[in-house]
Amino acid sequence: RVTDQNFLALPTKGTALALKAKVLVYAASPLYNGGFTEALALTNPSGKKLFSPKDDSKWQTALTALEEFINFSGGKYELYKVNTNGVYDVDKTLYELFMKYNNEIVWANPNQLWGDVGGEGTQRRATPRSQGQGFACIAVTQELVDDFFMNDGLPISESPNYSETGFSVAGEDPTGRTETGTYRMWVKREPRFYQSVFYHGRKWHVTNGVVKFNKGNGNDNSAADYPWSGYLMYKRLSRIVHNTGSNPKTDYHPSIIFRLAEFYLLYAEALNEVRPSDPKIIEYIDKIRERAGIPKLSVIKPGIIGNKELQREAIRREVRVELCMEGQRYFDVRRWMIAENAVGEGVQAGPFFGMNMGAATENEFFKNRLNINRRHFLSKSAVGLGSMALGSLLMPGLFRGDEESLAQLPLGLPHFAPKAKRVIYLFQNGAPSQLETFDYKPLLNKMAGEDLPESIRGGQRLTGMTSGQTKFPLIGSYFDFKQYGQSGAWVSEMFPNMAKIVDE
């Protein structure tokens, strides 16, 4: 294990063993192991099949590699834990885990400016608009919020502690993690929830100011920088940086690629596929749950022990929560081939949900859940069309749409299996702008060269490219507009032929 601070980013033997084990788990998973029937027909130019038929022995191969890594990890890696005055501090543990190099990290990238709140860094993108001009654009879906356990270790559908009625009263939350008056949906949740999700009415860690997302509270949807779901990502954010005054603006910390907890869960997954009666399956899940500060499955759900399907479900649920916001979920639901299941089942087909960001009052904010359809989601998405095309090749069923909704359309829409083999990106830098083609703006031309009025900008950023500018001069059209035809339509000189037929 590398301990020299100058070489922490270098991959080690442990990194190599971990990578080998993870690749073999992917090879054993349904997407690459006979489950993706369309792929079984794919061949290379020589006619060799690219995907092999199902082979259950691949799980044993993956299990052997995971056992090799776990045996090697003894004395080198361990689940990170913090004790305060001799007592285990779960909240400090779950926060500090991502703030510095520690013995749980198998491999990490040291060059991630996660903590930059003065530029375009992730920290600023997950900061509310009212807190030092945050961009507030990394939202969390209601589905992920619902997947976190309660403090009794049970899902919200099984726990008597869960409620969506009213707000907490004094003394209702003995842990002190929530304020009096918190919506009960967010009270008595597990510690990982509070370290991962920032919700309406919570206090921001630096200013201690209450942040609300409904209309009129400085963080609503009246400007571009807001979380569409009413929740912000909170996991991995530094609690010392703030984009005002003399506060620190940057806090470097490693971006974790592999950590031991992930491989404990991969080990439980592979072992369950090979020997579902092995007690180590629950033992390794419980190592994660114990560190997370919730009861062990062996205590609260002994009935699932030895049941392959129920243990598989428990493993996937634990992976969902433990590794949320670490870039893993997208790939997991595809290798398991469950991505096209309904969002309400914890995966990715159909509408997404969030709180009502358009609500004028707090009661409406809580009462009416916002249904985010796929078109709305993609309009807010940063993955780009290239990633969508790749996704369509990996899991075409996701793109069928809701059959009932399609049936209601006048003509119906055909569904064909995606045929795309290449994705071409067109970056048309220098194309004529809208205001030089179809959008006549005489006032803009009149004000050309003047600075953009503060009443228009409202202190918000315009683009990432202008983040360092102090002046924002207006620019009018380079082309003249004239009125043509009986309609008197304004047409740019760029379109002389269109001007002749403007009435038609």
XYZ file of C-alpha atoms in Angstrom, residues 8 222 226 249 252 257 304 327 346 362 427 459-460 495:
14
model
C -1.100 8.242 -3.423
C -37.726 31.852 -11.064
C -32.396 25.634 -9.133
C -13.219 28.954 -1.747
C -9.162 19.689 -2.493
C -12.608 5.360 -7.929
C -34.190 -13.637 4.093
C -21.195 7.168 -10.589
C -35.959 2.061 -8.002
C -44.999 25.479 1.299
C -20.374 21.409 -33.338
C -26.250 38.581 -10.268
C -26.544 35.207 -12.014
C -32.731 35.791 -46.680
